[in-house]
């Protein structure tokens, strides 16, 4: 067999890189546990970053972080442009969030997760110059039905019809932020119910696209990096995501234009990530609708993870038990 260094699956056709990457999200989640509910989100984040970086160094790939936590001079963050992996495998773009929901972790609230997303080198949109984007995410029923440029009420009614549901049974996830007060009211005026998220719109978007979820749609303005990460997951779930960049001011918009980004333009899953060769891996830090949080059960530490593979459309649930004494000693 001829091997190349141009794609995740070209190295070994049946290799699931996600099964290697999950070790890094598991480690990050476990290391964050002592900080749950203790009010120090920076300490939780640092512990998760250090653990994730150490495990990523062992993975057989040549990864470059496109979406990280900051620039190189902000170490110990996993910074944009940092090379990870042992350099001996496929060339990949990497998006990392050692804890998506540091504030949730610090407060002891639900839905904090550790996340890694991967695609072929050069296929992940670098939207780091514009911090926010407006998003709408649904499952497969929303494809060709929902349009981010239309009023939210119209989209809710169209999705309800496509799903064979009453409008009153539609549930829409939205980040609970002052900027969304009008949007939340419009959703309720349309007759749908809301699921307000304290943080973590990656999990909200994935749940909107996931089969048998209690959420039908996720909308609102959130982080641009999270939008790209969500797109990697949507590739496996068969749903849809549409986004429009939402610059805070003219200066940020100009930075985006200088970086080659498009405004008044709808980015979807195929323009946020141009390859179908994607992996999305998440491990629960605290309990949530996507995965359970880390649990101590006597002599073991148990983690709950999800691995989504874009090309095969595979969704794997992974539960791992670690000997607690090994982690307490290390």
XYZ file of C-alpha atoms in Angstrom:
330
model
C 0.000 0.000 0.000
C 1.268 3.449 -0.891
C 1.173 5.896 1.979
C 1.129 9.681 1.747
C 1.269 12.567 4.171
C -1.613 14.529 2.669
C -4.646 13.307 4.520
C -5.810 11.716 7.724
C -7.164 8.590 6.048
C -4.464 8.219 3.369
C -1.932 6.938 5.899
C -4.058 3.965 6.982
C -7.554 3.776 5.438
C -9.161 2.187 8.502
C -7.311 4.214 11.128
C -9.457 6.223 13.486
C -7.347 9.112 14.715
C -10.135 10.023 17.117
C -9.362 6.948 19.205
C -5.877 8.373 19.813
C -7.020 11.949 20.368
C -9.580 10.946 22.987
C -6.735 10.165 25.372
C -5.851 13.875 25.315
C -9.397 15.068 26.067
C -9.762 12.433 28.791
C -6.544 13.603 30.422
C -7.577 17.274 30.223
C -10.973 16.495 31.763
C -9.489 14.457 34.614
C -6.940 17.122 35.484
C -9.690 19.760 35.622
C -11.742 17.850 38.189
C -10.026 19.192 41.359
C -10.995 22.722 40.265
C -14.719 22.058 39.679
C -16.740 24.430 41.836
C -13.712 26.164 43.361
C -14.111 29.440 41.484
C -10.703 29.556 39.744
C -11.292 29.096 36.027
C -7.703 29.986 35.112
C -6.285 27.232 37.315
C -8.721 24.724 35.812
C -7.791 25.794 32.299
C -4.042 25.565 32.966
C -4.345 22.060 34.383
C -6.350 20.947 31.339
C -3.953 22.632 28.883
C -0.888 20.982 30.410
C -2.499 17.549 30.298
C -3.778 17.937 26.739
C -0.418 19.191 25.441
C 1.426 16.249 27.014
C -0.878 13.647 25.459
C -1.038 15.340 22.042
C 2.748 15.066 21.840
C 2.415 11.267 21.682
C -0.093 11.123 18.784
C 1.119 9.981 15.354
C 0.287 13.067 13.323
C 1.737 16.397 12.236
C -0.752 18.854 13.679
C -0.821 22.634 13.552
C -3.222 24.445 15.854
C -5.427 26.732 13.749
C -7.882 27.412 16.548
C -6.281 27.584 19.966
C -6.537 29.696 23.072
C -4.329 32.604 22.095
C -1.016 33.655 20.637
C 2.428 32.231 21.341
C 3.348 34.842 23.959
C 0.307 33.807 26.031
C 1.785 30.404 26.966
C 1.042 27.993 28.662
C -2.024 28.136 26.407
C -2.150 25.876 23.364
C -1.499 28.737 20.966
C -2.434 29.393 17.348
C 0.319 28.072 15.089
C 1.724 25.620 17.656
C 2.844 22.259 16.255
C 1.510 19.215 18.099
C 1.892 15.487 17.627
C 5.099 13.560 17.006
C 5.324 14.784 13.379
C 5.362 11.283 11.894
C 1.811 11.029 10.612
C -0.726 12.869 8.471
C -0.691 16.655 8.208
C -3.704 18.127 9.998
C -5.367 21.343 11.098
C -6.251 21.239 14.790
C -8.803 23.105 16.887
C -8.493 22.685 20.644
C -10.421 23.840 23.671
C -9.052 22.048 26.736
C -12.156 23.223 28.596
C -15.111 24.589 26.660
C -16.830 26.148 29.653
C -14.108 27.248 32.094
C -16.653 29.425 33.912
C -19.003 26.442 34.154
C -16.191 24.357 35.613
C -15.229 27.011 38.149
C -18.853 27.388 39.225
C -19.561 23.643 39.299
C -22.230 23.911 36.610
C -23.147 21.457 33.866
C -22.016 21.175 30.227
C -18.257 21.783 30.510
C -16.347 19.605 28.027
C -12.807 19.125 26.735
C -12.717 19.326 22.933
C -10.417 18.584 19.981
C -11.415 18.867 16.304
C -9.226 17.810 13.368
C -9.331 18.134 9.587
C -6.845 17.818 6.710
C -4.132 20.488 6.569
C -5.334 23.767 5.089
C -9.070 23.000 5.265
C -10.137 24.709 8.515
C -11.264 28.348 8.285
C -9.094 30.651 10.372
C -11.650 33.149 11.638
C -9.560 34.220 14.629
C -9.481 37.887 13.554
C -13.258 38.172 14.137
C -14.266 36.858 17.539
C -18.029 36.396 17.035
C -20.335 34.931 14.440
C -24.094 34.517 14.243
C -25.040 30.832 13.957
C -27.925 28.522 13.298
C -27.586 24.735 13.672
C -30.096 21.945 13.070
C -30.192 18.253 12.258
C -30.654 16.859 8.725
C -34.276 18.072 8.578
C -33.054 21.666 8.381
C -31.019 21.221 5.199
C -32.552 23.319 2.419
C -35.281 24.395 4.848
C -33.643 26.750 7.342
C -31.857 29.939 6.253
C -29.969 32.174 8.684
C -30.980 35.218 6.621
C -34.677 34.639 7.385
C -36.510 35.704 10.565
C -36.224 33.181 13.384
C -39.991 32.646 13.516
C -40.071 31.675 9.850
C -37.204 29.229 10.387
C -38.917 27.671 13.388
C -42.146 27.122 11.459
C -40.285 25.679 8.477
C -38.276 23.299 10.652
C -41.369 22.188 12.558
C -43.084 21.333 9.285
C -40.027 19.439 7.995
C -39.785 17.471 11.243
C -43.506 16.755 11.437
C -43.770 18.543 14.781
C -46.025 21.184 16.227
C -44.266 24.536 16.584
C -44.927 24.351 20.311
C -42.820 21.189 20.518
C -39.748 22.809 18.945
C -36.940 23.551 21.418
C -34.302 26.148 20.540
C -30.976 26.443 22.385
C -29.600 29.971 22.880
C -26.732 31.351 24.935
C -28.229 33.269 27.850
C -26.698 36.675 27.122
C -28.094 40.233 27.170
C -27.450 40.460 23.418
C -29.999 37.675 22.892
C -32.917 39.163 24.826
C -34.729 40.151 21.622
C -33.969 36.829 19.930
C -35.264 34.845 22.895
C -38.498 36.823 22.865
C -38.920 36.247 19.109
C -38.483 32.484 19.607
C -41.152 32.455 22.306
C -43.448 34.728 20.297
C -43.222 32.192 17.461
C -44.560 29.570 19.876
C -41.373 27.559 20.398
C -39.625 26.869 23.687
C -36.102 27.885 24.618
C -33.232 26.061 26.265
C -30.988 28.786 27.658
C -27.293 27.903 27.783
C -25.057 29.441 30.425
C -22.023 28.685 28.261
C -20.731 26.143 25.767
C -22.525 26.601 22.459
C -20.450 23.794 20.892
C -22.421 21.241 22.899
C -25.612 23.156 22.143
C -24.957 23.001 18.407
C -24.084 19.317 18.447
C -27.195 18.485 20.454
C -29.290 20.406 17.906
C -27.935 18.169 15.134
C -27.921 14.927 17.094
C -30.604 12.279 16.606
C -33.007 11.906 19.548
C -31.782 15.071 21.235
C -34.250 17.250 23.121
C -32.941 20.291 21.210
C -34.071 20.934 17.635
C -32.164 24.115 16.809
C -29.308 26.188 18.229
C -29.104 29.875 17.336
C -27.450 33.130 18.294
C -24.130 34.942 18.381
C -21.209 33.000 19.810
C -17.501 32.516 19.297
C -16.181 32.100 15.761
C -13.732 29.355 16.801
C -16.619 27.391 18.317
C -18.480 27.670 15.017
C -15.623 26.025 13.124
C -15.302 23.301 15.769
C -19.036 22.624 15.567
C -18.781 22.303 11.783
C -16.311 19.417 12.206
C -18.915 17.591 14.279
C -21.778 18.422 11.907
C -19.902 16.630 9.111
C -20.419 13.361 11.001
C -23.966 14.052 12.164
C -25.327 14.979 8.731
C -26.900 18.182 9.997
C -26.373 21.761 8.950
C -24.727 24.884 10.318
C -24.908 28.365 8.825
C -22.934 31.301 10.158
C -22.392 34.988 9.409
C -19.435 36.840 10.906
C -20.454 39.454 13.487
C -17.589 41.941 14.035
C -17.724 44.043 17.192
C -16.660 47.226 15.387
C -15.207 48.597 12.151
C -11.653 47.920 13.295
C -12.336 44.233 13.810
C -14.143 44.049 10.468
C -11.108 45.537 8.744
C -8.882 42.948 10.409
C -11.184 40.277 9.033
C -11.089 41.757 5.544
C -7.298 41.900 5.704
C -7.321 38.202 6.669
C -9.471 37.343 3.638
C -12.723 36.750 5.506
C -16.090 37.475 3.907
C -18.840 39.573 5.458
C -22.549 39.501 4.605
C -21.730 35.964 3.498
C -23.141 32.689 4.784
C -20.475 30.203 5.820
C -21.800 26.656 6.122
C -20.220 23.379 7.221
C -18.514 22.993 3.840
C -16.944 26.465 3.860
C -16.073 26.515 7.551
C -14.258 23.192 7.005
C -13.672 22.336 3.356
C -12.765 18.674 3.964
C -15.167 15.882 4.911
C -12.196 14.154 6.515
C -12.877 15.415 10.045
C -12.792 14.209 13.617
C -14.490 15.734 16.628
C -13.669 14.443 20.107
C -15.194 15.624 23.394
C -14.894 14.359 26.966
C -17.190 15.551 29.722
C -15.696 17.598 32.540
C -19.044 18.140 34.241
C -22.342 16.396 33.463
C -24.308 17.590 30.449
C -26.659 16.633 27.667
C -23.828 15.546 25.361
C -21.589 13.540 27.728
C -21.348 12.790 31.430
C -18.701 14.417 33.577
C -15.689 12.726 35.137
C -16.651 10.465 38.042
C -14.620 8.938 40.862
C -15.864 5.431 41.612
C -13.810 3.921 44.416
C -10.429 2.958 42.989
C -11.211 4.190 39.460
C -11.789 7.451 37.612
C -14.385 7.113 34.836
C -14.607 9.353 31.762
C -17.356 9.638 29.149
C -16.491 10.753 25.613
C -17.948 11.055 22.136
C -15.974 10.640 18.891
C -17.498 11.847 15.618
C -15.875 10.914 12.315
C -16.929 12.974 9.320
C -16.019 10.779 6.363
C -17.661 7.629 7.704
C -20.482 9.361 9.583
C -19.564 7.326 12.662
C -20.562 8.277 16.192
C -18.730 6.417 18.942
C -19.369 6.570 22.665
C -16.270 5.807 24.704
C -16.241 5.140 28.417
C -12.840 4.696 30.042
C -11.811 3.660 33.554
C -8.472 4.848 34.922
C -6.799 3.647 38.095
C -7.128 6.606 40.419
C -3.865 5.871 42.234
C -1.910 6.270 38.977
C -3.356 9.749 38.438
C -2.988 10.814 42.048
C 0.675 9.808 42.016
C 1.512 11.518 38.700
